[in-house]
Short mmCIF file of C-alpha atoms in Angstrom, two decimals:
data_model
loop_
_atom_site.label_atom_id
_atom_site.label_comp_id
_atom_site.label_asym_id
_atom_site.label_seq_id
_atom_site.Cartn_x
_atom_site.Cartn_y
_atom_site.Cartn_z
CA MET F 5 8.54 -25.45 80.26
CA THR F 6 5.89 -22.94 80.89
CA TRP F 7 4.23 -20.65 78.56
CA TRP F 8 6.26 -17.75 79.74
CA CYS F 9 9.79 -19.34 79.73
CA LYS F 10 8.86 -20.37 75.95
CA ARG F 11 7.69 -16.82 75.18
CA LEU F 12 11.35 -15.58 76.78
CA VAL F 13 13.37 -18.27 74.59
CA LEU F 14 11.83 -17.08 71.33
CA LEU F 15 12.32 -13.17 72.46
CA GLY F 16 15.93 -13.89 73.04
CA LEU F 17 16.30 -15.85 69.76
CA TRP F 18 14.38 -13.18 68.14
CA LEU F 19 16.96 -10.88 69.61
CA ALA F 20 19.69 -13.03 68.16
CA SER F 21 18.27 -13.03 64.69
CA VAL F 22 18.10 -9.27 64.75
CA ALA F 23 21.95 -8.77 65.44
CA ASN F 24 22.70 -11.84 63.16
CA ALA F 25 20.79 -10.94 60.05
CA GLY F 26 21.66 -14.63 58.71
CA ALA F 27 19.38 -16.37 61.20
CA MET F 28 15.77 -16.16 61.40
CA VAL F 29 13.76 -17.97 64.59
CA LEU F 30 10.23 -19.54 63.35
CA ASP F 31 7.66 -18.91 66.17
CA PRO F 32 5.46 -22.16 66.43
CA ALA F 33 2.53 -20.00 66.84
CA ALA F 34 3.05 -18.13 63.49
CA GLN F 35 1.05 -18.47 60.46
CA ARG F 36 3.13 -16.53 57.70
CA VAL F 37 6.72 -15.19 58.44
CA PRO F 38 8.51 -13.00 55.97
CA LEU F 39 12.09 -13.71 55.59
CA TRP F 40 13.55 -10.72 54.09
CA THR F 41 15.24 -9.35 56.99
CA ALA F 42 17.24 -12.70 57.27
CA LEU F 43 18.45 -12.55 53.72
CA GLN F 44 22.05 -11.96 52.60
CA ALA F 45 21.89 -11.32 48.52
CA VAL F 46 24.99 -11.97 46.69
CA ALA F 47 25.42 -10.99 42.89
CA ASP F 48 26.38 -13.46 40.28
CA PRO F 49 27.24 -11.41 37.33
CA GLN F 50 28.46 -14.33 35.57
CA GLY F 51 26.03 -16.76 36.63
CA VAL F 52 28.78 -19.37 37.30
CA LEU F 53 28.68 -19.44 41.27
CA THR F 54 28.01 -22.67 43.09
CA PRO F 55 26.09 -22.81 46.67
CA ALA F 56 29.55 -23.11 48.38
CA GLN F 57 30.96 -20.00 46.51
CA ALA F 58 28.46 -17.82 47.17
CA SER F 59 27.90 -18.96 50.89
CA ALA F 60 31.72 -18.16 50.96
CA LEU F 61 31.02 -14.75 49.45
CA ALA F 62 28.08 -13.92 51.89
CA ALA F 63 30.35 -15.03 55.03
CA ALA F 64 33.25 -12.74 53.77
CA GLY F 65 31.01 -9.66 53.94
CA HIS F 66 30.14 -9.55 49.95
CA GLY F 67 26.37 -10.05 51.14
CA GLN F 68 24.03 -7.36 50.64
CA SER F 69 21.13 -7.03 53.19
CA LEU F 70 17.63 -5.82 51.95
CA ARG F 71 16.52 -2.29 53.04
CA HIS F 72 12.92 -3.24 52.80
CA PRO F 73 10.57 -5.86 51.69
CA ASP F 74 10.45 -4.52 48.27
CA HIS F 75 14.03 -4.16 47.75
CA ALA F 76 15.09 -5.02 43.79
CA PHE F 77 18.43 -5.79 42.33
CA GLY F 78 19.26 -5.63 38.73
CA HIS F 79 16.91 -2.55 37.38
CA TRP F 80 17.33 -2.70 33.66
CA LEU F 81 19.62 -5.98 32.49
CA PRO F 82 19.38 -8.39 35.63
CA TYR F 83 21.56 -11.15 36.28
CA PRO F 84 21.33 -14.30 38.74
CA TYR F 85 21.48 -13.24 42.33
CA TRP F 86 21.93 -15.46 45.77
CA ALA F 87 20.33 -15.16 48.89
CA GLN F 88 21.81 -16.88 51.91
CA PHE F 89 19.83 -16.95 55.19
CA SER F 90 19.08 -19.69 58.22
CA LEU F 91 16.00 -20.81 60.13
CA GLY F 92 15.95 -22.02 63.23
CA ASN F 93 13.43 -24.08 65.50
CA PRO F 94 13.27 -22.83 69.05
CA ASP F 95 10.42 -25.49 70.05
CA ALA F 96 11.05 -28.67 71.47
CA GLU F 97 9.24 -30.57 69.24
CA SER F 98 9.71 -30.54 65.24
CA GLN F 99 7.93 -28.11 62.90
CA SER F 100 6.67 -28.58 59.32
CA TRP F 101 6.52 -25.32 56.95
CA LEU F 102 6.05 -24.40 53.62
CA LEU F 103 8.72 -21.98 51.85
CA THR F 104 7.17 -19.83 49.66
CA TYR F 105 8.73 -17.75 46.69
CA GLU F 106 5.70 -15.66 45.96
CA LEU F 107 6.58 -14.07 42.48
CA PRO F 108 4.73 -16.11 39.64
CA THR F 109 6.86 -14.53 36.91
CA GLN F 110 10.49 -15.25 37.98
CA ASP F 111 11.87 -17.54 35.55
CA GLU F 112 14.03 -19.92 37.69
CA VAL F 113 14.25 -20.37 41.70
CA ARG F 114 16.27 -22.85 42.97
CA LEU F 115 16.76 -23.85 46.76
CA TRP F 116 19.93 -25.73 48.05
CA VAL F 117 20.06 -26.81 51.94
CA GLN F 118 23.41 -27.20 53.81
CA ASN F 119 23.25 -30.86 55.59
CA GLY F 120 25.26 -32.03 58.58
CA GLN F 121 28.50 -32.63 56.41
CA GLY F 122 28.54 -29.13 55.51
CA ASP F 123 27.62 -29.94 51.75
CA TRP F 124 24.88 -28.18 49.64
CA VAL F 125 22.06 -30.35 48.54
CA GLU F 126 19.49 -29.04 46.02
CA HIS F 127 15.73 -28.92 47.79
CA LEU F 128 13.20 -29.99 45.04
CA GLN F 129 9.84 -27.94 44.70
CA LEU F 130 6.86 -29.83 46.03
CA GLU F 131 5.49 -30.09 42.48
CA GLN F 132 9.02 -31.67 41.46
CA GLN F 133 8.37 -34.35 43.98
CA ARG F 134 4.97 -35.71 42.49
CA PRO F 135 4.01 -37.05 39.33
CA LEU F 136 3.05 -34.20 36.59
CA ALA F 137 -0.69 -33.87 35.69
CA ILE F 138 -2.63 -31.27 34.14
CA PHE F 139 -3.26 -28.73 36.96
CA SER F 140 -0.51 -30.34 39.12
CA GLY F 141 1.61 -27.15 39.13
CA LEU F 142 1.55 -24.52 41.66
CA LEU F 143 1.17 -20.75 41.24
CA TYR F 144 4.30 -20.04 42.69
CA PRO F 145 7.82 -21.90 43.86
CA THR F 146 6.84 -23.90 46.85
CA TRP F 147 9.02 -26.33 49.26
CA ARG F 148 8.46 -28.04 51.93
CA LEU F 149 10.57 -27.71 55.18
CA LYS F 150 10.79 -29.82 58.12
CA LEU F 151 13.04 -28.51 61.26
CA GLN F 152 13.93 -30.70 64.19
CA ALA F 153 13.83 -29.58 67.47
CA ARG F 154 16.19 -27.11 68.48
CA GLN F 155 17.57 -27.11 65.01
CA GLU F 156 18.97 -24.43 62.55
CA VAL F 157 19.16 -25.28 59.13
CA ARG F 158 21.24 -22.85 56.14
CA PHE F 159 19.83 -22.42 52.83
CA MET F 160 20.74 -20.68 49.64
CA LEU F 161 18.60 -19.46 47.20
CA ARG F 162 19.17 -18.87 43.63
CA ILE F 163 16.89 -16.61 41.55
CA ASP F 164 17.53 -16.07 37.69
CA GLY F 165 15.77 -14.64 34.73
CA TYR F 166 14.75 -11.53 32.87
CA ASN F 167 12.66 -9.97 35.76
CA LEU F 168 14.12 -7.64 38.39
CA MET F 169 15.77 -9.76 41.09
CA ARG F 170 13.46 -9.80 44.14
CA PHE F 171 13.06 -12.00 47.33
CA PRO F 172 9.29 -12.10 48.45
CA LEU F 173 10.30 -15.09 50.48
CA TYR F 174 8.02 -16.32 53.25
CA ALA F 175 7.82 -19.24 55.69
CA VAL F 176 4.20 -20.28 55.67
CA ARG F 177 1.82 -23.24 57.38
CA ASP F 178 0.20 -25.37 55.55
CA ASP F 179 -3.39 -24.22 56.35
CA ARG F 180 -2.49 -20.90 55.61
CA PHE F 181 -0.94 -21.85 52.20
CA VAL F 182 -4.30 -23.77 51.58
CA LEU F 183 -6.53 -20.89 52.31
CA THR F 184 -4.27 -18.10 50.30
CA GLN F 185 -4.04 -20.63 47.27
CA GLY F 186 -8.29 -20.96 47.59
CA ASN F 187 -8.48 -17.15 47.48
CA LEU F 188 -6.19 -16.77 44.77
CA HIS F 189 -7.83 -19.36 42.61
CA LEU F 190 -11.14 -17.65 43.23
CA TRP F 191 -10.05 -14.38 42.06
CA ILE F 192 -8.24 -15.86 39.29
CA GLY F 193 -11.48 -17.38 38.10
CA VAL F 194 -13.64 -14.41 38.62
CA VAL F 195 -11.22 -12.19 36.93
CA LEU F 196 -11.00 -14.66 33.64
CA ALA F 197 -14.47 -15.26 33.59
CA VAL F 198 -15.00 -11.84 32.19
CA PRO F 199 -12.96 -11.66 29.08
CA LEU F 200 -14.19 -15.26 28.20
CA VAL F 201 -17.75 -14.14 28.50
CA VAL F 202 -16.87 -11.06 26.10
CA VAL F 203 -15.15 -13.30 23.75
CA LEU F 204 -18.01 -15.94 23.59
CA TYR F 205 -20.34 -13.19 22.90
CA VAL F 206 -18.20 -11.51 20.19
CA ILE F 207 -18.19 -15.00 18.60
CA THR F 208 -21.56 -15.01 18.11
CA LEU F 209 -21.57 -11.79 16.30
CA ILE F 210 -19.20 -13.23 13.70
CA PRO F 211 -21.94 -14.86 11.46
CA VAL F 212 -24.31 -11.68 11.60
CA ALA F 213 -21.85 -9.24 11.02
CA ALA F 214 -18.98 -9.15 8.38
CA ASP F 215 -16.50 -6.94 10.10
CA ARG F 216 -12.71 -7.52 9.63
CA SER F 217 -12.05 -6.40 13.27
CA LEU F 218 -13.43 -9.19 14.94
CA PRO F 219 -10.85 -11.86 14.12
CA LEU F 220 -8.23 -9.67 15.38
CA PHE F 221 -10.09 -8.70 18.69
CA LEU F 222 -10.49 -12.15 19.17
CA ALA F 223 -6.89 -12.82 18.59
CA MET F 224 -5.73 -10.01 20.87
CA ALA F 225 -8.17 -11.60 23.57
CA ALA F 226 -6.34 -14.72 23.31
CA CYS F 227 -2.94 -13.39 23.63
CA GLU F 228 -4.01 -11.00 26.61
CA MET F 229 -5.50 -13.92 28.37
CA LEU F 230 -2.32 -15.95 27.87
CA GLY F 231 -0.18 -12.96 29.16
CA SER F 232 -2.54 -12.81 32.16
CA MET F 233 -2.28 -16.56 33.06
CA TRP F 234 1.43 -16.18 32.84
CA VAL F 235 1.25 -13.26 35.27
CA SER F 236 -1.21 -14.97 37.81
CA GLY F 237 0.88 -18.41 37.68
CA ALA F 238 -1.88 -20.32 36.29
CA LEU F 239 -0.25 -20.76 32.81
CA HIS F 240 2.52 -23.02 34.78
CA GLN F 241 0.23 -24.71 37.10
CA LEU F 242 -2.35 -25.68 34.35
CA LEU F 243 0.84 -26.92 32.25
CA PRO F 244 3.41 -27.98 34.72
CA TRP F 245 5.35 -30.14 31.93
CA PHE F 246 6.46 -26.30 30.79
CA SER F 247 8.97 -24.93 33.54
CA ARG F 248 8.54 -21.35 34.34
CA TRP F 249 11.21 -20.27 31.82
CA HIS F 250 8.91 -21.63 29.09
CA THR F 251 5.89 -20.34 30.43
CA GLY F 252 7.51 -17.01 30.89
CA TRP F 253 8.48 -16.97 27.12
CA LEU F 254 4.96 -17.84 26.19
CA GLY F 255 3.51 -15.09 28.48
CA TRP F 256 6.19 -12.98 26.74
CA ALA F 257 5.10 -13.76 23.21
CA GLY F 258 1.27 -13.32 24.51
CA TYR F 259 1.81 -9.48 25.13
CA VAL F 260 4.11 -8.93 22.02
CA GLY F 261 1.60 -10.48 19.88
CA LEU F 262 -1.05 -8.32 21.40
CA LEU F 263 0.93 -5.22 20.92
CA GLY F 264 1.50 -6.24 17.31
CA LEU F 265 -2.33 -7.19 16.52
CA SER F 266 -3.29 -4.16 18.37
CA ALA F 267 -1.72 -1.77 15.60
CA LEU F 268 -3.40 -3.73 12.76
CA HIS F 269 -6.70 -3.75 14.75
CA ALA F 270 -6.46 -0.16 15.14
CA ARG F 271 -6.33 0.18 11.45
CA VAL F 272 -9.46 -1.41 10.84
CA PHE F 273 -11.60 -0.37 13.86
CA LEU F 274 -10.43 3.43 13.46
CA GLY F 275 -10.48 3.57 9.75
CA THR F 276 -7.16 5.29 9.37
CA HIS F 277 -6.99 4.33 5.56
CA GLU F 278 -9.64 6.95 5.01
CA ASP F 279 -9.39 9.52 8.01
CA ALA F 280 -5.34 9.64 8.59
CA PRO F 281 -3.37 7.64 6.13
CA VAL F 282 0.07 8.74 7.83
CA ALA F 283 -1.05 7.17 10.82
CA HIS F 284 -2.47 4.07 8.64
CA ARG F 285 1.38 3.64 7.46
CA LEU F 286 2.63 3.96 10.77
CA LEU F 287 0.35 1.65 12.55
CA LEU F 288 1.62 -1.17 9.58
CA ALA F 289 5.09 -0.08 10.42
CA SER F 290 4.36 -0.49 14.38
CA ALA F 291 2.86 -4.11 13.64
CA TRP F 292 6.02 -4.95 11.70
CA VAL F 293 8.30 -4.08 14.61
CA TRP F 294 6.43 -5.87 17.35
CA LEU F 295 5.72 -9.12 15.31
CA ALA F 296 9.12 -9.29 13.36
CA LEU F 297 11.92 -6.98 14.87
CA VAL F 298 11.34 -7.25 18.75
CA PRO F 299 11.17 -11.31 18.50
CA GLY F 300 14.33 -11.11 16.24
CA ILE F 301 16.11 -8.92 18.66
CA ALA F 302 14.79 -11.17 21.83
CA LEU F 303 16.17 -14.27 20.05
CA ILE F 304 19.85 -12.66 19.79
CA TRP F 305 20.08 -10.59 23.28
CA PRO F 306 17.13 -12.59 25.34
CA GLU F 307 18.18 -10.39 28.23
CA THR F 308 16.41 -7.52 26.91
CA SER F 309 13.21 -9.01 26.30
CA ARG F 310 11.71 -7.83 29.26
CA LEU F 311 13.00 -4.51 28.85
CA MET F 312 11.80 -3.92 25.46
CA LEU F 313 8.46 -5.27 26.49
CA VAL F 314 8.03 -2.88 29.71
CA MET F 315 9.69 0.18 27.72
CA GLY F 316 8.36 -0.36 24.07
CA GLY F 317 5.19 -1.17 25.47
CA SER F 318 4.71 1.83 27.47
CA LEU F 319 5.47 3.82 24.64
CA HIS F 320 3.10 1.93 22.22
CA ALA F 321 0.14 2.57 24.77
CA PHE F 322 0.71 6.23 24.99
CA ALA F 323 1.28 6.62 21.10
CA MET F 324 -2.26 4.54 20.74
CA LEU F 325 -3.82 6.74 23.57
CA TYR F 326 -2.96 9.67 21.66
CA LEU F 327 -4.08 8.32 18.10
CA ALA F 328 -7.34 7.15 19.83
CA TRP F 329 -7.98 10.72 21.50
CA ARG F 330 -7.75 12.64 17.89
CA HIS F 331 -10.00 9.83 16.13
CA HIS F 332 -12.51 10.47 19.17
CA ARG F 333 -12.36 14.39 18.74
CA LYS F 334 -12.84 14.16 14.95
CA ARG F 335 -16.18 12.35 15.61
CA ALA F 336 -17.37 11.49 18.92
CA GLU F 337 -19.29 8.28 18.91
CA PRO F 338 -19.95 5.67 21.63
CA HIS F 339 -17.22 3.03 20.17
CA ARG F 340 -14.34 5.42 19.61
CA LEU F 341 -14.64 6.49 23.43
CA LEU F 342 -14.80 2.89 24.54
CA PHE F 343 -11.72 2.48 22.51
CA LEU F 344 -10.16 5.47 24.11
CA GLY F 345 -10.47 3.82 27.34
CA VAL F 346 -8.79 0.92 26.38
CA TRP F 347 -5.44 2.25 25.61
CA GLY F 348 -5.95 4.52 29.01
CA VAL F 349 -6.19 1.57 30.78
CA TYR F 350 -2.92 0.12 28.94
CA ALA F 351 -0.85 3.50 29.50
CA PHE F 352 -1.71 3.35 33.21
CA SER F 353 -0.42 -0.24 33.55
CA GLY F 354 2.49 0.95 31.39
CA LEU F 355 3.39 3.67 33.72
CA LEU F 356 3.11 1.15 36.67
CA TYR F 357 5.73 -1.00 35.26
CA VAL F 358 8.16 1.95 34.41
CA LEU F 359 7.58 3.22 38.12
CA TYR F 360 7.94 -0.54 39.32
CA ARG F 361 11.68 -0.36 37.59
CA LEU F 362 12.69 2.68 38.88
CA ILE F 363 11.20 3.32 42.47
CA GLN F 364 10.97 -0.44 43.38
CA LEU F 365 6.92 -0.45 43.76
CA PRO F 366 5.44 -3.41 45.56
CA ILE F 367 5.39 -6.60 43.45
CA HIS F 368 1.32 -7.32 44.30
CA VAL F 369 0.76 -3.78 42.90
CA THR F 370 1.95 -4.41 39.24
CA LEU F 371 0.81 -8.03 39.78
CA ILE F 372 -2.58 -7.06 40.49
CA SER F 373 -2.91 -4.33 38.12
CA ASN F 374 -1.59 -6.38 35.06
CA PHE F 375 -3.70 -9.31 35.94
CA VAL F 376 -7.01 -6.88 36.23
CA GLN F 377 -5.93 -4.95 33.41
CA GLY F 378 -6.64 -8.15 30.99
CA SER F 379 -10.16 -8.42 31.82
CA LEU F 380 -10.80 -4.82 31.55
CA VAL F 381 -9.38 -4.24 28.46
CA ALA F 382 -11.38 -7.36 26.98
CA ALA F 383 -14.51 -5.65 28.37
CA LEU F 384 -13.87 -2.42 27.16
CA LEU F 385 -12.64 -3.55 23.90
CA GLY F 386 -15.84 -6.12 23.38
CA SER F 387 -17.97 -3.43 24.37
CA ALA F 388 -16.45 -1.10 21.55
CA VAL F 389 -16.44 -3.67 18.89
CA SER F 390 -20.19 -4.29 19.95
CA ALA F 391 -21.03 -1.11 19.88
CA GLN F 392 -19.42 -0.51 16.34
CA ILE F 393 -21.43 -3.61 14.84
CA ILE F 394 -24.59 -2.36 16.59
CA ARG F 395 -24.31 0.78 14.92
CA LYS F 396 -23.33 -0.36 11.55
CA ARG F 397 -26.23 -2.49 11.56
CA ASN F 398 -28.75 0.59 12.72
CA LEU F 399 -27.33 2.42 9.58
CA LEU F 400 -28.04 -0.68 7.40
CA GLN F 401 -31.21 -0.93 8.58
CA ALA F 402 -32.01 2.79 8.10
CA SER F 403 -30.63 2.65 4.75
CA MET F 404 -32.82 -0.28 3.98
CA GLN F 405 -35.77 1.68 5.15
CA ARG F 406 -35.13 4.51 3.23
CA ALA F 407 -34.47 2.52 -0.07
CA GLN F 408 -38.11 0.84 0.54
CA ASP F 409 -39.71 4.35 1.31
CA ARG F 410 -38.03 6.03 -1.94
CA SER F 411 -39.24 3.03 -3.83
CA LEU F 412 -42.74 3.26 -2.59
CA PHE F 413 -42.62 7.04 -3.27
CA TYR F 414 -41.50 6.83 -6.74
CA ALA F 415 -44.28 4.50 -7.48
CA THR F 416 -46.74 6.57 -5.98
CA ALA F 417 -45.37 9.61 -7.97
CA GLN F 418 -45.48 7.65 -11.27
CA HIS F 419 -49.02 7.13 -10.56
CA ASP F 420 -50.01 10.73 -9.51
CA LEU F 421 -47.98 12.04 -12.88
CA MET F 422 -49.22 9.74 -15.32
CA GLN F 423 -52.78 11.05 -15.22
CA PRO F 424 -51.65 14.91 -16.01
CA LEU F 425 -49.34 13.44 -18.48
CA GLN F 426 -51.87 11.20 -20.13
CA SER F 427 -54.44 14.56 -20.17
CA VAL F 428 -51.51 16.48 -22.26
CA SER F 429 -51.09 13.56 -24.49
CA LEU F 430 -54.90 13.57 -25.39
CA TYR F 431 -55.39 16.99 -25.56
CA ALA F 432 -52.47 17.01 -28.15
CA GLN F 433 -53.79 14.51 -30.21
CA ALA F 434 -57.10 16.47 -30.25
CA LEU F 435 -55.80 19.65 -30.70
CA ARG F 436 -54.43 18.28 -34.44
CA SER F 437 -57.94 17.54 -35.55
CA ALA F 438 -60.00 19.82 -33.55
CA PRO F 439 -61.89 22.80 -35.29
CA THR F 440 -60.43 26.04 -34.57
CA ARG F 441 -63.23 27.36 -32.26
CA GLN F 442 -62.24 24.45 -29.89
CA HIS F 443 -58.44 25.14 -29.99
CA ASP F 444 -58.46 27.88 -26.94
CA THR F 445 -60.41 24.94 -24.83
CA LEU F 446 -57.70 22.71 -25.59
CA ILE F 447 -55.00 24.66 -24.73
CA ARG F 448 -56.40 25.52 -21.46
CA GLY F 449 -56.36 21.65 -20.61
CA ILE F 450 -53.01 21.46 -21.90
CA ASP F 451 -51.94 24.40 -19.34
CA GLU F 452 -53.96 22.89 -16.38
CA ALA F 453 -52.66 19.38 -17.07
CA VAL F 454 -48.98 21.06 -16.99
CA ARG F 455 -49.65 23.03 -14.05
CA ALA F 456 -50.56 19.90 -12.25
CA VAL F 457 -47.32 18.29 -13.08
CA ASP F 458 -45.37 21.59 -11.92
CA ASP F 459 -47.39 21.68 -8.59
CA PHE F 460 -46.69 17.96 -7.80
CA MET F 461 -42.76 18.19 -8.80
CA LEU F 462 -42.72 21.36 -6.38
CA GLY F 463 -44.41 19.39 -3.59
CA MET F 464 -41.68 16.60 -4.36
CA ARG F 465 -38.82 18.65 -3.95
CA GLN F 466 -40.04 20.09 -0.53
CA MET F 467 -41.13 16.70 0.64
CA VAL F 468 -37.58 15.44 -0.12
CA SER F 469 -35.35 18.47 0.90
CA PRO F 470 -33.38 17.88 4.05
CA PRO F 471 -33.57 20.07 7.15
CA ASP F 472 -31.54 23.02 7.66
CA GLU F 473 -28.78 20.86 9.77
CA TYR F 474 -27.77 18.32 7.34
CA SER F 475 -27.10 14.75 9.02
CA PRO F 476 -25.68 12.04 6.87
CA TYR F 477 -28.17 9.44 8.82
CA TRP F 478 -30.96 11.57 8.39
CA PRO F 479 -33.86 9.29 7.60
CA VAL F 480 -36.11 10.46 5.04
CA GLU F 481 -39.91 9.24 5.77
CA PHE F 482 -42.82 9.62 3.45
CA SER F 483 -46.34 9.47 3.39
CA PRO F 484 -47.67 9.26 -0.35
CA VAL F 485 -51.41 10.08 -0.83
#
């Protein structure tokens, strides 16, 4: 068959696939084929449908076509969905593809294939077909597909979990898959390296800085990294023994712990016990909500867990942003400005997640923003902690220098005062036994000694008086003669 004939056959099959949304022809020359146009989505509110039942519903016209690649189902409290689709090989030779579901945070994704007898057989993912070992998982669900010459195969995909129900499904060639995975691993390594460096630097500050905010910052960084690894799929790849359900709960717990610890950290970092007692109590209540109440509700109604995280976390971020802004206005300092930037990043990320639920933003927008957020927040918060510690160290050094200068000044003052006071004592003793004609001379000596003491005290008061604009950190420098 000539090249032009083959192109015409593929074009005819493609037109047939457009007319029949249940079929998708895989071009042998393609590297990556999006499959959303071939999908028929079927809702499973009770979560009890079998592949055959879901396929029958789709054949009876109860399936829904996707309006665009980012079409989502179940905006607030999602339930399982099925997707039926068919893949066809128009070539005279067999084809091998990888089917990828490119959403790492979906809790469960399963695939069934219809065999020659019309039965549905579950098709295992790649990672389920080999021995489990550390780093043996994949960033997102992937299956190996083999299509014989002129063969068309029907599939049923079932997704379940607490996310929105989306179908980022692609047929990908092996070399394109390997290249994509390599690039993703590179970006994950680069992004995670930033908070790791910041954390290691902050750890070195612990022996030299008795700051109660440091352990809280390190705990927050650990929670943020746990959540970021879940969002990127790296957590499941690192620990494939944990299913995506389990890694989903681990990542969720990381973000919930981060929000609770952030309230405790703000109490210490901003010093709210002195400046804002009401905010101090509210922050403690917020910590209890995130660390105790929210996990308790999630145990009873797990389907609300992601919704509580998205909506509650967004409100928490904006409340913390307002609190940080107020404290920065009271006393503008570099570490408070950096802290304000931290919650600006969180508030922007929370806004994106709300929009993701409302207007169906593309998946990669929220995944990338959430993953990069962890690195950016760790860098900002680590810089804020470092700036605060450096500020405290400078204040301590200035205080020690002032104390040393005062000691030197007082020693010099004692020496300079001793002479006139001793003169007064000597003149007074001489006055008791001296003849009357010498009294005037001795009294003049006493006056001169007292005047010297007065002059010295006046000079000392002028020396230690602060400038007109008083600053609590004004360093007093003495140059005793």
